[in-house]
């Protein structure tokens, strides 16, 4: 996918420039055409790998990403993050290519505090597969895998795995129905 200079608006050009300056400084690896518009608070004590053509649209509300020591956040190619994003990574979070993350989404791979004395709270991996759409205000909790092409409805709390090619929603999120996604179909281009 090539973008001509005539297709770039001033705001897009500024977002590309901001991404070209900030992302290489704050991440371990970043692909071409990373974009940041608005305020992105990026704290990296572990490892952050970001693919090509990844966009952080952090306005009107800022976004925050925190990766702890020995933790790893991996983002594929052609991923879009909307405003109000909050990622807390203490072990491992992997976000697949061609994924759309809606506004005000929160994902954390640990509960941070035990509920009671028997609670052995620990970090658990989060895996979001390729071509997934996460709706507005979704909360993704530790140990969850979301399958390829899945859609998570706005306001859902994802507490367990969601299979590929399904629409899921609710609190806790459950499969609502299967969805038809042809092979090689990509939900959105940046």
Short mmCIF file of N, CA and C in Angstrom, two decimals:
data_model
loop_
_atom_site.label_atom_id
_atom_site.label_comp_id
_atom_site.label_asym_id
_atom_site.label_seq_id
_atom_site.Cartn_x
_atom_site.Cartn_y
_atom_site.Cartn_z
N UNK A 1 0.85 -1.16 0.00
CA UNK A 1 0.00 0.00 0.00
C UNK A 1 0.89 1.22 0.00
N UNK A 2 0.78 2.06 -0.99
CA UNK A 2 1.59 3.28 -1.03
C UNK A 2 0.68 4.48 -0.87
N UNK A 3 1.22 5.50 -0.24
CA UNK A 3 0.47 6.73 0.00
C UNK A 3 1.20 7.85 -0.72
N UNK A 4 0.49 8.55 -1.58
CA UNK A 4 1.13 9.67 -2.27
C UNK A 4 1.13 10.88 -1.35
N UNK A 5 2.03 11.79 -1.58
CA UNK A 5 2.16 13.00 -0.78
C UNK A 5 0.89 13.86 -0.85
N UNK A 6 0.16 13.76 -1.94
CA UNK A 6 -1.07 14.54 -2.11
C UNK A 6 -2.20 14.04 -1.22
N UNK A 7 -2.13 12.77 -0.79
CA UNK A 7 -3.17 12.21 0.06
C UNK A 7 -2.98 12.58 1.53
N UNK A 8 -1.82 13.09 1.88
CA UNK A 8 -1.54 13.43 3.27
C UNK A 8 -2.02 14.84 3.60
N UNK A 9 -2.83 14.97 4.62
CA UNK A 9 -3.20 16.29 5.10
C UNK A 9 -2.12 16.77 6.06
N UNK A 10 -2.18 18.00 6.45
CA UNK A 10 -1.19 18.55 7.39
C UNK A 10 -1.25 17.79 8.71
N UNK A 11 -2.45 17.51 9.21
CA UNK A 11 -2.56 16.79 10.49
C UNK A 11 -2.00 15.37 10.39
N UNK A 12 -2.22 14.71 9.27
CA UNK A 12 -1.65 13.37 9.09
C UNK A 12 -0.13 13.43 9.00
N UNK A 13 0.37 14.45 8.31
CA UNK A 13 1.81 14.62 8.19
C UNK A 13 2.44 14.87 9.57
N UNK A 14 1.79 15.71 10.39
CA UNK A 14 2.29 15.96 11.74
C UNK A 14 2.24 14.69 12.59
N UNK A 15 1.18 13.87 12.43
CA UNK A 15 1.07 12.61 13.18
C UNK A 15 2.19 11.64 12.79
N UNK A 16 2.51 11.60 11.50
CA UNK A 16 3.62 10.73 11.03
C UNK A 16 4.95 11.23 11.58
N UNK A 17 5.17 12.55 11.56
CA UNK A 17 6.40 13.12 12.10
C UNK A 17 6.52 12.85 13.60
N UNK A 18 5.43 13.03 14.32
CA UNK A 18 5.43 12.77 15.76
C UNK A 18 5.74 11.29 16.03
N UNK A 19 5.11 10.41 15.26
CA UNK A 19 5.39 8.97 15.40
C UNK A 19 6.82 8.63 15.08
N UNK A 20 7.39 9.28 14.05
CA UNK A 20 8.78 9.02 13.65
C UNK A 20 9.77 9.48 14.71
N UNK A 21 9.39 10.45 15.51
CA UNK A 21 10.28 10.94 16.56
C UNK A 21 10.10 10.16 17.86
N UNK A 22 8.88 9.99 18.31
CA UNK A 22 8.61 9.42 19.63
C UNK A 22 8.71 7.89 19.66
N UNK A 23 8.11 7.21 18.69
CA UNK A 23 8.07 5.75 18.75
C UNK A 23 9.46 5.09 18.76
N UNK A 24 10.41 5.52 17.93
CA UNK A 24 11.74 4.90 18.01
C UNK A 24 12.44 5.14 19.36
N UNK A 25 12.13 6.26 20.01
CA UNK A 25 12.74 6.56 21.31
C UNK A 25 12.16 5.72 22.44
N UNK A 26 10.87 5.40 22.36
CA UNK A 26 10.16 4.75 23.46
C UNK A 26 9.95 3.25 23.28
N UNK A 27 10.23 2.73 22.08
CA UNK A 27 10.00 1.31 21.82
C UNK A 27 11.32 0.62 21.48
N UNK A 28 11.30 -0.71 21.49
CA UNK A 28 12.49 -1.47 21.12
C UNK A 28 12.59 -1.66 19.62
N UNK A 29 11.43 -1.67 18.96
CA UNK A 29 11.38 -1.85 17.51
C UNK A 29 10.08 -1.26 16.99
N UNK A 30 10.19 -0.52 15.87
CA UNK A 30 9.00 0.07 15.28
C UNK A 30 9.13 0.05 13.76
N UNK A 31 8.02 -0.27 13.09
CA UNK A 31 8.00 -0.27 11.63
C UNK A 31 7.76 1.13 11.08
N UNK A 32 7.71 1.22 9.76
CA UNK A 32 7.50 2.50 9.08
C UNK A 32 6.07 3.00 9.24
N UNK A 33 5.91 4.29 9.09
CA UNK A 33 4.62 4.98 9.08
C UNK A 33 3.82 4.85 10.38
N UNK A 34 4.51 4.80 11.52
CA UNK A 34 3.81 4.88 12.80
C UNK A 34 3.31 6.30 12.99
N UNK A 35 2.10 6.45 13.54
CA UNK A 35 1.51 7.78 13.69
C UNK A 35 0.99 7.98 15.10
N UNK A 36 1.17 9.20 15.60
CA UNK A 36 0.61 9.59 16.89
C UNK A 36 -0.06 10.94 16.72
N UNK A 37 -1.36 11.00 16.98
CA UNK A 37 -2.04 12.30 17.04
C UNK A 37 -2.62 12.41 18.44
N UNK A 38 -2.39 13.54 19.09
CA UNK A 38 -2.81 13.72 20.47
C UNK A 38 -1.71 13.31 21.43
N UNK A 39 -2.09 13.05 22.69
CA UNK A 39 -1.13 12.75 23.75
C UNK A 39 -1.11 11.24 24.03
N UNK A 40 0.04 10.64 23.80
CA UNK A 40 0.26 9.22 24.11
C UNK A 40 1.34 9.13 25.17
N UNK A 41 0.96 8.65 26.37
CA UNK A 41 1.91 8.45 27.45
C UNK A 41 2.43 7.02 27.33
N UNK A 42 3.70 6.86 27.01
CA UNK A 42 4.30 5.56 26.73
C UNK A 42 5.43 5.31 27.73
N UNK A 43 5.22 4.36 28.66
CA UNK A 43 6.23 4.01 29.65
C UNK A 43 6.71 2.60 29.38
N UNK A 44 7.98 2.46 29.03
CA UNK A 44 8.53 1.17 28.62
C UNK A 44 9.72 0.79 29.48
N UNK A 45 9.51 -0.19 30.38
CA UNK A 45 10.60 -0.76 31.16
C UNK A 45 10.92 -2.17 30.68
N UNK A 46 10.11 -2.67 29.75
CA UNK A 46 10.29 -4.02 29.22
C UNK A 46 10.65 -3.98 27.76
N UNK A 47 9.76 -4.57 26.93
CA UNK A 47 9.99 -4.60 25.48
C UNK A 47 8.70 -4.28 24.74
N UNK A 48 8.78 -3.30 23.86
CA UNK A 48 7.65 -2.94 23.00
C UNK A 48 8.10 -3.08 21.55
N UNK A 49 7.34 -3.88 20.79
CA UNK A 49 7.58 -4.05 19.36
C UNK A 49 6.32 -3.62 18.62
N UNK A 50 6.47 -2.67 17.71
CA UNK A 50 5.33 -2.14 16.95
C UNK A 50 5.59 -2.33 15.47
N UNK A 51 4.60 -2.86 14.76
CA UNK A 51 4.71 -3.12 13.33
C UNK A 51 4.58 -1.86 12.48
N UNK A 52 4.41 -2.07 11.17
CA UNK A 52 4.27 -0.97 10.22
C UNK A 52 2.86 -0.42 10.22
N UNK A 53 2.75 0.87 9.90
CA UNK A 53 1.46 1.52 9.68
C UNK A 53 0.53 1.39 10.88
N UNK A 54 1.06 1.68 12.07
CA UNK A 54 0.28 1.64 13.31
C UNK A 54 -0.06 3.07 13.70
N UNK A 55 -1.33 3.30 14.03
CA UNK A 55 -1.82 4.64 14.32
C UNK A 55 -2.39 4.74 15.73
N UNK A 56 -1.91 5.73 16.49
CA UNK A 56 -2.45 6.04 17.81
C UNK A 56 -3.18 7.37 17.69
N UNK A 57 -4.51 7.33 17.76
CA UNK A 57 -5.33 8.54 17.65
C UNK A 57 -5.75 8.90 19.08
N UNK A 58 -4.90 9.65 19.79
CA UNK A 58 -5.08 9.91 21.21
C UNK A 58 -5.66 11.29 21.47
N UNK A 59 -6.71 11.63 20.77
CA UNK A 59 -7.42 12.87 21.05
C UNK A 59 -8.89 12.68 20.71
N UNK A 60 -9.80 13.23 21.46
CA UNK A 60 -9.64 14.29 22.44
C UNK A 60 -9.13 13.83 23.81
N UNK A 61 -9.10 12.52 24.08
CA UNK A 61 -8.61 12.02 25.37
C UNK A 61 -7.26 11.34 25.17
N UNK A 62 -6.32 11.54 26.10
CA UNK A 62 -5.00 10.92 25.97
C UNK A 62 -5.07 9.41 26.13
N UNK A 63 -4.03 8.74 25.65
CA UNK A 63 -3.90 7.29 25.77
C UNK A 63 -2.66 6.98 26.60
N UNK A 64 -2.66 5.80 27.24
CA UNK A 64 -1.56 5.43 28.12
C UNK A 64 -1.19 3.97 27.90
N UNK A 65 0.12 3.73 27.75
CA UNK A 65 0.64 2.37 27.64
C UNK A 65 1.78 2.24 28.63
N UNK A 66 1.70 1.21 29.48
CA UNK A 66 2.74 0.96 30.47
C UNK A 66 3.20 -0.49 30.36
N UNK A 67 4.49 -0.69 30.14
CA UNK A 67 5.07 -2.03 30.03
C UNK A 67 6.12 -2.17 31.12
N UNK A 68 5.90 -3.12 32.05
CA UNK A 68 6.79 -3.32 33.19
C UNK A 68 8.05 -4.08 32.81
N UNK A 69 8.97 -4.16 33.76
CA UNK A 69 10.22 -4.91 33.56
C UNK A 69 9.90 -6.35 33.16
N UNK A 70 10.65 -6.86 32.20
CA UNK A 70 10.54 -8.23 31.68
C UNK A 70 9.20 -8.53 31.03
N UNK A 71 8.38 -7.51 30.78
CA UNK A 71 7.11 -7.69 30.09
C UNK A 71 7.29 -7.36 28.61
N UNK A 72 6.37 -7.87 27.78
CA UNK A 72 6.49 -7.67 26.34
C UNK A 72 5.13 -7.32 25.73
N UNK A 73 5.10 -6.18 25.03
CA UNK A 73 3.93 -5.76 24.25
C UNK A 73 4.31 -5.84 22.78
N UNK A 74 3.53 -6.60 22.01
CA UNK A 74 3.78 -6.76 20.58
C UNK A 74 2.53 -6.33 19.82
N UNK A 75 2.73 -5.42 18.86
CA UNK A 75 1.64 -4.91 18.03
C UNK A 75 1.98 -5.22 16.59
N UNK A 76 1.05 -5.83 15.84
CA UNK A 76 1.27 -6.19 14.44
C UNK A 76 1.20 -4.98 13.51
N UNK A 77 1.08 -5.24 12.22
CA UNK A 77 1.00 -4.21 11.19
C UNK A 77 -0.44 -3.73 11.03
N UNK A 78 -0.59 -2.48 10.57
CA UNK A 78 -1.90 -1.91 10.20
C UNK A 78 -2.90 -1.93 11.35
N UNK A 79 -2.47 -1.55 12.54
CA UNK A 79 -3.33 -1.53 13.72
C UNK A 79 -3.71 -0.09 14.02
N UNK A 80 -4.98 0.12 14.39
CA UNK A 80 -5.47 1.44 14.74
C UNK A 80 -5.93 1.43 16.20
N UNK A 81 -5.39 2.38 17.00
CA UNK A 81 -5.79 2.56 18.39
C UNK A 81 -6.52 3.89 18.49
N UNK A 82 -7.75 3.88 19.00
CA UNK A 82 -8.49 5.12 19.17
C UNK A 82 -8.19 5.72 20.54
N UNK A 83 -8.78 6.88 20.82
CA UNK A 83 -8.46 7.65 22.02
C UNK A 83 -8.86 6.95 23.32
N UNK A 84 -8.22 7.39 24.43
CA UNK A 84 -8.55 6.87 25.75
C UNK A 84 -8.04 5.46 26.01
N UNK A 85 -7.15 4.96 25.18
CA UNK A 85 -6.57 3.62 25.33
C UNK A 85 -5.81 3.53 26.64
N UNK A 86 -5.94 2.39 27.35
CA UNK A 86 -5.16 2.14 28.56
C UNK A 86 -4.68 0.70 28.53
N UNK A 87 -3.37 0.51 28.37
CA UNK A 87 -2.78 -0.83 28.36
C UNK A 87 -1.82 -0.93 29.53
N UNK A 88 -2.03 -1.96 30.36
CA UNK A 88 -1.12 -2.27 31.45
C UNK A 88 -0.54 -3.65 31.22
N UNK A 89 0.74 -3.71 30.88
CA UNK A 89 1.39 -4.97 30.50
C UNK A 89 2.46 -5.32 31.53
N UNK A 90 2.24 -6.41 32.28
CA UNK A 90 3.22 -6.87 33.26
C UNK A 90 3.88 -8.18 32.85
N UNK A 91 3.30 -8.86 31.85
CA UNK A 91 3.86 -10.11 31.34
C UNK A 91 3.92 -10.11 29.82
N UNK A 92 2.74 -10.26 29.16
CA UNK A 92 2.71 -10.31 27.70
C UNK A 92 1.33 -9.95 27.15
N UNK A 93 1.32 -9.00 26.23
CA UNK A 93 0.12 -8.68 25.47
C UNK A 93 0.54 -8.65 24.01
N UNK A 94 -0.20 -9.41 23.17
CA UNK A 94 0.09 -9.45 21.73
C UNK A 94 -1.17 -9.05 20.97
N UNK A 95 -1.04 -8.06 20.10
CA UNK A 95 -2.15 -7.56 19.30
C UNK A 95 -1.82 -7.82 17.84
N UNK A 96 -2.67 -8.58 17.16
CA UNK A 96 -2.42 -9.00 15.79
C UNK A 96 -2.59 -7.89 14.77
N UNK A 97 -2.15 -8.16 13.57
CA UNK A 97 -2.22 -7.22 12.45
C UNK A 97 -3.67 -6.95 12.04
N UNK A 98 -3.89 -5.78 11.44
CA UNK A 98 -5.19 -5.37 10.89
C UNK A 98 -6.29 -5.31 11.94
N UNK A 99 -5.91 -4.99 13.17
CA UNK A 99 -6.85 -4.92 14.27
C UNK A 99 -7.25 -3.48 14.52
N UNK A 100 -8.51 -3.28 14.93
CA UNK A 100 -9.04 -1.96 15.26
C UNK A 100 -9.38 -1.97 16.75
N UNK A 101 -8.81 -1.03 17.48
CA UNK A 101 -9.10 -0.89 18.90
C UNK A 101 -9.89 0.40 19.07
N UNK A 102 -11.13 0.29 19.52
CA UNK A 102 -12.01 1.45 19.65
C UNK A 102 -11.63 2.36 20.80
N UNK A 103 -12.40 3.44 20.98
CA UNK A 103 -12.10 4.39 22.04
C UNK A 103 -12.35 3.82 23.43
N UNK A 104 -11.57 4.32 24.39
CA UNK A 104 -11.73 4.00 25.81
C UNK A 104 -11.59 2.51 26.14
N UNK A 105 -10.77 1.82 25.39
CA UNK A 105 -10.52 0.38 25.64
C UNK A 105 -9.43 0.24 26.69
N UNK A 106 -9.61 -0.73 27.57
CA UNK A 106 -8.66 -0.99 28.64
C UNK A 106 -8.29 -2.47 28.60
N UNK A 107 -6.98 -2.76 28.56
CA UNK A 107 -6.53 -4.15 28.64
C UNK A 107 -5.38 -4.25 29.62
N UNK A 108 -5.49 -5.24 30.51
CA UNK A 108 -4.44 -5.46 31.50
C UNK A 108 -4.25 -6.95 31.69
N UNK A 109 -2.98 -7.36 31.78
CA UNK A 109 -2.68 -8.78 31.90
C UNK A 109 -2.46 -9.23 33.34
N UNK A 110 -2.85 -8.41 34.30
CA UNK A 110 -2.82 -8.79 35.71
C UNK A 110 -3.93 -8.05 36.44
N UNK A 111 -4.34 -8.60 37.59
CA UNK A 111 -5.32 -7.91 38.44
C UNK A 111 -4.64 -6.96 39.42
N UNK A 112 -3.32 -7.01 39.49
CA UNK A 112 -2.48 -6.16 40.34
C UNK A 112 -2.62 -6.45 41.84
N UNK A 113 -3.82 -6.72 42.35
CA UNK A 113 -4.02 -6.94 43.78
C UNK A 113 -4.87 -8.18 44.01
N UNK A 114 -4.55 -8.99 45.03
CA UNK A 114 -5.39 -10.15 45.34
C UNK A 114 -6.72 -9.73 45.97
N UNK A 115 -7.74 -10.55 45.75
CA UNK A 115 -9.06 -10.29 46.32
C UNK A 115 -9.08 -10.71 47.78
N UNK A 116 -8.49 -11.87 48.09
CA UNK A 116 -8.43 -12.35 49.47
C UNK A 116 -7.14 -13.15 49.66
N UNK A 117 -6.96 -13.77 50.81
CA UNK A 117 -5.72 -14.46 51.15
C UNK A 117 -5.46 -15.68 50.25
N UNK A 118 -6.52 -16.33 49.75
CA UNK A 118 -6.35 -17.49 48.87
C UNK A 118 -6.06 -17.11 47.41
N UNK A 119 -6.30 -15.87 47.06
CA UNK A 119 -6.12 -15.41 45.68
C UNK A 119 -4.63 -15.37 45.33
N UNK A 120 -4.24 -16.16 44.36
CA UNK A 120 -2.84 -16.21 43.91
C UNK A 120 -2.71 -15.41 42.61
N UNK A 121 -3.06 -14.15 42.68
CA UNK A 121 -3.04 -13.27 41.52
C UNK A 121 -1.67 -13.28 40.87
N UNK A 122 -1.69 -13.49 39.55
CA UNK A 122 -0.46 -13.45 38.77
C UNK A 122 -0.81 -12.97 37.37
N UNK A 123 0.21 -12.56 36.66
CA UNK A 123 0.00 -12.09 35.30
C UNK A 123 -0.29 -13.26 34.37
N UNK A 124 -1.17 -13.03 33.39
CA UNK A 124 -1.50 -14.03 32.38
C UNK A 124 -1.55 -13.34 31.02
N UNK A 125 -1.02 -14.02 30.00
CA UNK A 125 -0.94 -13.45 28.65
C UNK A 125 -2.31 -13.05 28.11
N UNK A 126 -2.30 -11.98 27.32
CA UNK A 126 -3.46 -11.59 26.51
C UNK A 126 -3.03 -11.71 25.05
N UNK A 127 -3.86 -12.36 24.24
CA UNK A 127 -3.59 -12.49 22.81
C UNK A 127 -4.82 -12.01 22.05
N UNK A 128 -4.63 -11.00 21.22
CA UNK A 128 -5.67 -10.52 20.32
C UNK A 128 -5.18 -10.87 18.92
N UNK A 129 -5.88 -11.76 18.25
CA UNK A 129 -5.44 -12.27 16.94
C UNK A 129 -5.62 -11.22 15.84
N UNK A 130 -5.30 -11.60 14.61
CA UNK A 130 -5.39 -10.70 13.46
C UNK A 130 -6.83 -10.36 13.10
N UNK A 131 -7.01 -9.15 12.55
CA UNK A 131 -8.27 -8.71 11.95
C UNK A 131 -9.42 -8.69 12.96
N UNK A 132 -9.12 -8.27 14.18
CA UNK A 132 -10.12 -8.20 15.25
C UNK A 132 -10.59 -6.76 15.39
N UNK A 133 -11.84 -6.58 15.78
CA UNK A 133 -12.39 -5.26 16.06
C UNK A 133 -12.86 -5.25 17.50
N UNK A 134 -12.24 -4.39 18.31
CA UNK A 134 -12.61 -4.22 19.72
C UNK A 134 -13.40 -2.93 19.83
N UNK A 135 -14.66 -3.01 20.25
CA UNK A 135 -15.54 -1.84 20.31
C UNK A 135 -15.25 -0.91 21.47
N UNK A 136 -15.96 0.19 21.49
CA UNK A 136 -15.78 1.26 22.49
C UNK A 136 -15.98 0.74 23.91
N UNK A 137 -15.07 1.14 24.81
CA UNK A 137 -15.24 0.88 26.23
C UNK A 137 -15.08 -0.56 26.66
N UNK A 138 -14.43 -1.38 25.85
CA UNK A 138 -14.24 -2.79 26.19
C UNK A 138 -13.11 -2.92 27.21
N UNK A 139 -13.30 -3.84 28.16
CA UNK A 139 -12.29 -4.18 29.15
C UNK A 139 -11.85 -5.61 28.88
N UNK A 140 -10.54 -5.80 28.66
CA UNK A 140 -9.99 -7.13 28.39
C UNK A 140 -9.11 -7.51 29.57
N UNK A 141 -9.46 -8.63 30.22
CA UNK A 141 -8.81 -9.05 31.46
C UNK A 141 -7.75 -10.13 31.21
N UNK A 142 -6.94 -10.45 32.23
CA UNK A 142 -5.81 -11.38 32.08
C UNK A 142 -6.22 -12.76 31.57
N UNK A 143 -5.34 -13.36 30.77
CA UNK A 143 -5.50 -14.74 30.32
C UNK A 143 -6.44 -14.94 29.15
N UNK A 144 -6.83 -13.87 28.47
CA UNK A 144 -7.82 -13.95 27.40
C UNK A 144 -7.14 -14.06 26.03
N UNK A 145 -7.70 -14.93 25.18
CA UNK A 145 -7.32 -14.99 23.77
C UNK A 145 -8.57 -14.68 22.94
N UNK A 146 -8.44 -13.73 22.02
CA UNK A 146 -9.53 -13.38 21.11
C UNK A 146 -9.13 -13.87 19.73
N UNK A 147 -9.94 -14.74 19.12
CA UNK A 147 -9.61 -15.38 17.85
C UNK A 147 -9.67 -14.46 16.65
N UNK A 148 -9.08 -14.92 15.53
CA UNK A 148 -9.04 -14.17 14.28
C UNK A 148 -10.44 -13.71 13.87
N UNK A 149 -10.50 -12.49 13.37
CA UNK A 149 -11.72 -11.91 12.78
C UNK A 149 -12.85 -11.66 13.76
N UNK A 150 -12.63 -11.86 15.05
CA UNK A 150 -13.69 -11.66 16.04
C UNK A 150 -14.02 -10.18 16.19
N UNK A 151 -15.24 -9.91 16.64
CA UNK A 151 -15.69 -8.56 16.95
C UNK A 151 -16.19 -8.59 18.39
N UNK A 152 -15.71 -7.64 19.19
CA UNK A 152 -16.16 -7.52 20.58
C UNK A 152 -17.02 -6.27 20.68
N UNK A 153 -18.29 -6.45 21.08
CA UNK A 153 -19.26 -5.35 21.13
C UNK A 153 -18.88 -4.32 22.18
N UNK A 154 -19.26 -3.09 21.93
CA UNK A 154 -18.97 -1.97 22.83
C UNK A 154 -19.44 -2.27 24.25
N UNK A 155 -18.63 -1.85 25.23
CA UNK A 155 -18.99 -1.97 26.63
C UNK A 155 -18.82 -3.35 27.23
N UNK A 156 -18.26 -4.28 26.49
CA UNK A 156 -18.12 -5.66 26.98
C UNK A 156 -16.95 -5.79 27.94
N UNK A 157 -17.03 -6.81 28.82
CA UNK A 157 -15.94 -7.17 29.70
C UNK A 157 -15.53 -8.59 29.31
N UNK A 158 -14.32 -8.72 28.73
CA UNK A 158 -13.86 -10.01 28.21
C UNK A 158 -13.07 -10.72 29.31
N UNK A 159 -13.67 -11.79 29.85
CA UNK A 159 -13.07 -12.53 30.97
C UNK A 159 -12.59 -13.92 30.56
N UNK A 160 -13.00 -14.36 29.35
CA UNK A 160 -12.61 -15.69 28.87
C UNK A 160 -12.38 -15.63 27.37
N UNK A 161 -11.82 -16.71 26.83
CA UNK A 161 -11.46 -16.75 25.40
C UNK A 161 -12.68 -16.58 24.51
N UNK A 162 -12.46 -15.90 23.38
CA UNK A 162 -13.50 -15.69 22.37
C UNK A 162 -13.01 -16.37 21.09
N UNK A 163 -13.81 -17.29 20.52
CA UNK A 163 -13.37 -18.01 19.32
C UNK A 163 -13.29 -17.10 18.08
N UNK A 164 -12.57 -17.57 17.07
CA UNK A 164 -12.44 -16.87 15.79
C UNK A 164 -13.80 -16.75 15.11
N UNK A 165 -13.94 -15.73 14.28
CA UNK A 165 -15.13 -15.53 13.43
C UNK A 165 -16.42 -15.49 14.22
N UNK A 166 -16.40 -14.77 15.35
CA UNK A 166 -17.60 -14.62 16.16
C UNK A 166 -17.79 -13.17 16.57
N UNK A 167 -19.04 -12.82 16.87
CA UNK A 167 -19.39 -11.56 17.51
C UNK A 167 -19.68 -11.89 18.95
N UNK A 168 -18.99 -11.21 19.88
CA UNK A 168 -19.18 -11.46 21.31
C UNK A 168 -19.50 -10.15 21.99
N UNK A 169 -20.27 -10.23 23.08
CA UNK A 169 -20.59 -9.03 23.83
C UNK A 169 -21.18 -9.35 25.17
N UNK A 170 -21.27 -8.34 26.01
CA UNK A 170 -21.88 -8.47 27.32
C UNK A 170 -20.87 -8.44 28.45
N UNK A 171 -21.42 -8.61 29.67
CA UNK A 171 -20.60 -8.61 30.87
C UNK A 171 -20.98 -9.82 31.70
N UNK A 172 -20.20 -10.88 31.70
CA UNK A 172 -19.00 -11.08 30.90
C UNK A 172 -19.34 -11.36 29.44
N UNK A 173 -18.39 -11.10 28.55
CA UNK A 173 -18.63 -11.28 27.11
C UNK A 173 -18.88 -12.75 26.78
N UNK A 174 -19.91 -12.98 25.96
CA UNK A 174 -20.25 -14.32 25.46
C UNK A 174 -20.45 -14.23 23.96
N UNK A 175 -20.29 -15.35 23.30
CA UNK A 175 -20.52 -15.38 21.86
C UNK A 175 -21.99 -15.13 21.59
N UNK A 176 -22.26 -14.17 20.71
CA UNK A 176 -23.63 -13.84 20.31
C UNK A 176 -24.00 -14.61 19.05
N UNK A 177 -23.06 -14.61 18.09
CA UNK A 177 -23.29 -15.36 16.86
C UNK A 177 -21.98 -15.50 16.10
N UNK A 178 -21.98 -16.41 15.15
CA UNK A 178 -20.84 -16.52 14.23
C UNK A 178 -20.98 -15.44 13.16
N UNK A 179 -19.84 -14.99 12.63
CA UNK A 179 -19.86 -14.00 11.56
C UNK A 179 -19.13 -14.56 10.34
N UNK A 180 -19.53 -14.09 9.17
CA UNK A 180 -18.93 -14.56 7.92
C UNK A 180 -17.78 -13.63 7.54
N UNK A 181 -16.59 -14.19 7.53
CA UNK A 181 -15.40 -13.42 7.16
C UNK A 181 -14.63 -14.24 6.12
N UNK A 182 -14.64 -13.80 4.86
CA UNK A 182 -13.91 -14.53 3.82
C UNK A 182 -12.40 -14.54 4.09
N UNK A 183 -11.73 -15.58 3.60
CA UNK A 183 -10.27 -15.65 3.73
C UNK A 183 -9.64 -14.41 3.11
N UNK A 184 -8.62 -13.92 3.75
CA UNK A 184 -7.83 -12.77 3.28
C UNK A 184 -8.58 -11.44 3.29
N UNK A 185 -9.82 -11.40 3.81
CA UNK A 185 -10.55 -10.14 3.90
C UNK A 185 -10.02 -9.36 5.10
N UNK A 186 -9.72 -8.07 4.87
CA UNK A 186 -9.22 -7.22 5.94
C UNK A 186 -10.29 -6.19 6.27
N UNK A 187 -10.62 -6.11 7.54
CA UNK A 187 -11.71 -5.25 8.00
C UNK A 187 -11.44 -3.78 7.71
N UNK A 188 -10.20 -3.32 7.83
CA UNK A 188 -9.93 -1.90 7.70
C UNK A 188 -8.48 -1.67 7.31
N UNK A 189 -8.27 -0.69 6.47
CA UNK A 189 -6.93 -0.23 6.14
C UNK A 189 -6.71 1.11 6.84
N UNK A 190 -5.50 1.36 7.32
CA UNK A 190 -5.18 2.67 7.93
C UNK A 190 -5.02 3.72 6.86
#
